[in-house]
């Protein structure tokens, strides 16, 4: 009995021990699972944080790429648009449109530099009444515009209301907000100034300033091209000696005037003028003196005709005057007046020839 009783107790103890081992094994497995889950959660959190950081970096890079793309697109549009414009008024309109689209600015003032005069003159504006600053000029070094021109470096005023350099366009327009005063420079030569206004304080970031500078540089090139084109066109249509319109320009004017007269049933007159005894004068005194006579006659013809009339050198000592909207009686009066002016003028050496 005793043995049987002992065996029974051992059996119970063994069962309990086995049960306890099973529980310990379960607890150990649960603990391992918990630790594994904890590590996994930590790794997940770490990965999630890393992923979030990478996403932010990607978003920042995408934003920068977008800005660069917009900048390059704008510059491409500027280059393509401005290089195709030789007419200055059309050119300035395009510049203003590009600046408004690219920088979202409110008002723009264009000032052109006049070499030799040491001053900048307001040439075109947008966003404000043109009459407000019409004819206004700044000397080099005067105000923000003059200082930017003198240094040929951009000036950024973040708040015009607190900037002592701000002259408010000499009291004609009280400007507020922020201002970018961008010099237009070509080959170290000042072309002018672009004043770009925004109603908000500190509205232009670094990218905006770089964009404005690039547009100003391209505008300087376009303005110079326009000037060269105008100069070339003027030279091709002007007589070198007298400065009058040449025969080619006269033919162009005549065709336009003829077309308008036919269309609107209007009239015009033409005076053909020849200097009497000019060959004799040339033979007696030489071509240099003859050139002086030609220039003097040309000046007299210009001084005694209207602004709408065209005075041209037709060739040699021959001149022509086109009188728009002038009838026979009016043109005869002009012809007689011109003859009298020439006749009463003294020409050196005229007695001998």
PDB file of C-alpha atoms in Angstrom, residues 96-210:
ATOM      1  CA  UNK A  96       6.032  92.846 -69.424  1.00  0.00           C
ATOM      2  CA  UNK A  97       3.794  89.845 -70.171  1.00  0.00           C
ATOM      3  CA  UNK A  98       6.627  87.405 -69.456  1.00  0.00           C
ATOM      4  CA  UNK A  99       7.509  89.130 -66.165  1.00  0.00           C
ATOM      5  CA  UNK A 100       3.882  89.114 -65.004  1.00  0.00           C
ATOM      6  CA  UNK A 101       3.504  85.407 -65.789  1.00  0.00           C
ATOM      7  CA  UNK A 102       6.849  84.337 -64.340  1.00  0.00           C
ATOM      8  CA  UNK A 103       7.026  86.526 -61.216  1.00  0.00           C
ATOM      9  CA  UNK A 104       3.348  87.384 -60.578  1.00  0.00           C
ATOM     10  CA  UNK A 105       4.323  91.034 -60.152  1.00  0.00           C
ATOM     11  CA  UNK A 106       1.846  93.904 -59.946  1.00  0.00           C
ATOM     12  CA  UNK A 107       3.577  96.815 -61.649  1.00  0.00           C
ATOM     13  CA  UNK A 108       6.593  97.201 -63.936  1.00  0.00           C
ATOM     14  CA  UNK A 109       8.484 100.349 -64.916  1.00  0.00           C
ATOM     15  CA  UNK A 110      11.031 100.320 -67.753  1.00  0.00           C
ATOM     16  CA  UNK A 111      13.710 103.022 -67.788  1.00  0.00           C
ATOM     17  CA  UNK A 112      16.146 103.378 -70.686  1.00  0.00           C
ATOM     18  CA  UNK A 113      19.614 104.853 -70.350  1.00  0.00           C
ATOM     19  CA  UNK A 114      20.569 107.722 -72.625  1.00  0.00           C
ATOM     20  CA  UNK A 115      24.334 107.592 -73.229  1.00  0.00           C
ATOM     21  CA  UNK A 116      25.982 110.959 -72.800  1.00  0.00           C
ATOM     22  CA  UNK A 117      23.136 112.381 -70.743  1.00  0.00           C
ATOM     23  CA  UNK A 118      23.984 110.351 -67.624  1.00  0.00           C
ATOM     24  CA  UNK A 119      20.288 109.797 -66.968  1.00  0.00           C
ATOM     25  CA  UNK A 120      17.538 107.181 -67.108  1.00  0.00           C
ATOM     26  CA  UNK A 121      14.162 108.009 -68.619  1.00  0.00           C
ATOM     27  CA  UNK A 122      10.881 106.252 -67.892  1.00  0.00           C
ATOM     28  CA  UNK A 123       9.963 104.725 -71.248  1.00  0.00           C
ATOM     29  CA  UNK A 124       7.087 102.325 -70.555  1.00  0.00           C
ATOM     30  CA  UNK A 125       4.959 101.158 -67.620  1.00  0.00           C
ATOM     31  CA  UNK A 126       2.309  98.593 -66.839  1.00  0.00           C
ATOM     32  CA  UNK A 127      -0.009  98.329 -63.856  1.00  0.00           C
ATOM     33  CA  UNK A 128      -0.158 102.087 -63.274  1.00  0.00           C
ATOM     34  CA  UNK A 129      -1.284 105.137 -65.182  1.00  0.00           C
ATOM     35  CA  UNK A 130       1.380 105.925 -67.783  1.00  0.00           C
ATOM     36  CA  UNK A 131       0.816 109.645 -67.329  1.00  0.00           C
ATOM     37  CA  UNK A 132       1.834 109.410 -63.668  1.00  0.00           C
ATOM     38  CA  UNK A 133       5.522 108.978 -64.408  1.00  0.00           C
ATOM     39  CA  UNK A 134       5.614 110.064 -68.067  1.00  0.00           C
ATOM     40  CA  UNK A 135       8.793 111.960 -68.940  1.00  0.00           C
ATOM     41  CA  UNK A 136      10.301 111.265 -65.504  1.00  0.00           C
ATOM     42  CA  UNK A 137      14.072 110.750 -65.410  1.00  0.00           C
ATOM     43  CA  UNK A 138      16.683 109.777 -62.828  1.00  0.00           C
ATOM     44  CA  UNK A 139      20.348 110.657 -62.777  1.00  0.00           C
ATOM     45  CA  UNK A 140      22.842 107.857 -62.205  1.00  0.00           C
ATOM     46  CA  UNK A 141      23.049 107.211 -58.469  1.00  0.00           C
ATOM     47  CA  UNK A 142      19.697 108.892 -57.780  1.00  0.00           C
ATOM     48  CA  UNK A 143      17.232 106.731 -55.850  1.00  0.00           C
ATOM     49  CA  UNK A 144      17.059 102.951 -56.090  1.00  0.00           C
ATOM     50  CA  UNK A 145      16.865 102.999 -59.902  1.00  0.00           C
ATOM     51  CA  UNK A 146      19.812 105.360 -60.262  1.00  0.00           C
ATOM     52  CA  UNK A 147      21.896 103.376 -57.764  1.00  0.00           C
ATOM     53  CA  UNK A 148      21.212 100.093 -59.575  1.00  0.00           C
ATOM     54  CA  UNK A 149      22.156 101.771 -62.857  1.00  0.00           C
ATOM     55  CA  UNK A 150      25.360 103.330 -61.498  1.00  0.00           C
ATOM     56  CA  UNK A 151      26.580 100.036 -60.000  1.00  0.00           C
ATOM     57  CA  UNK A 152      25.085  97.909 -62.805  1.00  0.00           C
ATOM     58  CA  UNK A 153      24.050  95.473 -60.053  1.00  0.00           C
ATOM     59  CA  UNK A 154      20.506  94.509 -58.974  1.00  0.00           C
ATOM     60  CA  UNK A 155      18.984  96.054 -55.858  1.00  0.00           C
ATOM     61  CA  UNK A 156      16.296  94.206 -53.896  1.00  0.00           C
ATOM     62  CA  UNK A 157      14.228  96.331 -51.543  1.00  0.00           C
ATOM     63  CA  UNK A 158      12.136  93.992 -49.392  1.00  0.00           C
ATOM     64  CA  UNK A 159       9.979  96.798 -47.992  1.00  0.00           C
ATOM     65  CA  UNK A 160       9.801 100.121 -49.823  1.00  0.00           C
ATOM     66  CA  UNK A 161       7.887 101.806 -47.007  1.00  0.00           C
ATOM     67  CA  UNK A 162      10.969 101.582 -44.756  1.00  0.00           C
ATOM     68  CA  UNK A 163      13.663 102.049 -47.425  1.00  0.00           C
ATOM     69  CA  UNK A 164      15.290 105.497 -47.303  1.00  0.00           C
ATOM     70  CA  UNK A 165      16.536 105.042 -50.890  1.00  0.00           C
ATOM     71  CA  UNK A 166      12.960 104.957 -52.190  1.00  0.00           C
ATOM     72  CA  UNK A 167      12.071 108.295 -53.824  1.00  0.00           C
ATOM     73  CA  UNK A 168       8.508 107.190 -54.741  1.00  0.00           C
ATOM     74  CA  UNK A 169       9.284 108.181 -58.327  1.00  0.00           C
ATOM     75  CA  UNK A 170      10.043 111.710 -57.118  1.00  0.00           C
ATOM     76  CA  UNK A 171       6.690 111.945 -55.336  1.00  0.00           C
ATOM     77  CA  UNK A 172       4.593 111.073 -58.386  1.00  0.00           C
ATOM     78  CA  UNK A 173       3.644 107.596 -57.182  1.00  0.00           C
ATOM     79  CA  UNK A 174       3.844 106.284 -53.625  1.00  0.00           C
ATOM     80  CA  UNK A 175       5.180 102.752 -54.076  1.00  0.00           C
ATOM     81  CA  UNK A 176       4.925 100.099 -51.361  1.00  0.00           C
ATOM     82  CA  UNK A 177       5.629  96.387 -50.995  1.00  0.00           C
ATOM     83  CA  UNK A 178       8.839  95.000 -52.487  1.00  0.00           C
ATOM     84  CA  UNK A 179      10.912  96.066 -55.486  1.00  0.00           C
ATOM     85  CA  UNK A 180      13.470  94.381 -57.712  1.00  0.00           C
ATOM     86  CA  UNK A 181      15.497  96.971 -59.610  1.00  0.00           C
ATOM     87  CA  UNK A 182      17.256  94.966 -62.337  1.00  0.00           C
ATOM     88  CA  UNK A 183      19.941  96.545 -64.561  1.00  0.00           C
ATOM     89  CA  UNK A 184      19.875  95.556 -68.234  1.00  0.00           C
ATOM     90  CA  UNK A 185      23.554  95.279 -69.149  1.00  0.00           C
ATOM     91  CA  UNK A 186      25.202  94.128 -72.368  1.00  0.00           C
ATOM     92  CA  UNK A 187      28.971  93.757 -72.695  1.00  0.00           C
ATOM     93  CA  UNK A 188      29.461  95.951 -69.645  1.00  0.00           C
ATOM     94  CA  UNK A 189      27.266  98.678 -71.190  1.00  0.00           C
ATOM     95  CA  UNK A 190      24.138  99.867 -69.402  1.00  0.00           C
ATOM     96  CA  UNK A 191      20.984  99.598 -71.521  1.00  0.00           C
ATOM     97  CA  UNK A 192      18.415 100.452 -68.862  1.00  0.00           C
ATOM     98  CA  UNK A 193      16.594  99.377 -65.701  1.00  0.00           C
ATOM     99  CA  UNK A 194      13.608  97.098 -65.103  1.00  0.00           C
ATOM    100  CA  UNK A 195      11.762  97.986 -61.894  1.00  0.00           C
ATOM    101  CA  UNK A 196       9.600  95.004 -60.875  1.00  0.00           C
ATOM    102  CA  UNK A 197       7.095  95.785 -58.109  1.00  0.00           C
ATOM    103  CA  UNK A 198       5.043  93.465 -55.889  1.00  0.00           C
ATOM    104  CA  UNK A 199       2.451  94.667 -53.393  1.00  0.00           C
ATOM    105  CA  UNK A 200       3.630  92.117 -50.807  1.00  0.00           C
ATOM    106  CA  UNK A 201       6.675  92.679 -48.616  1.00  0.00           C
ATOM    107  CA  UNK A 202       9.671  90.415 -49.399  1.00  0.00           C
ATOM    108  CA  UNK A 203       7.815  88.771 -52.278  1.00  0.00           C
ATOM    109  CA  UNK A 204      10.810  87.691 -54.361  1.00  0.00           C
ATOM    110  CA  UNK A 205      12.794  84.604 -53.347  1.00  0.00           C
ATOM    111  CA  UNK A 206      16.186  83.590 -54.697  1.00  0.00           C
ATOM    112  CA  UNK A 207      14.690  81.763 -57.678  1.00  0.00           C
ATOM    113  CA  UNK A 208      12.553  84.804 -58.562  1.00  0.00           C
ATOM    114  CA  UNK A 209      15.594  87.069 -58.431  1.00  0.00           C
ATOM    115  CA  UNK A 210      17.589  84.729 -60.670  1.00  0.00           C
TER     116      UNK A 210
END
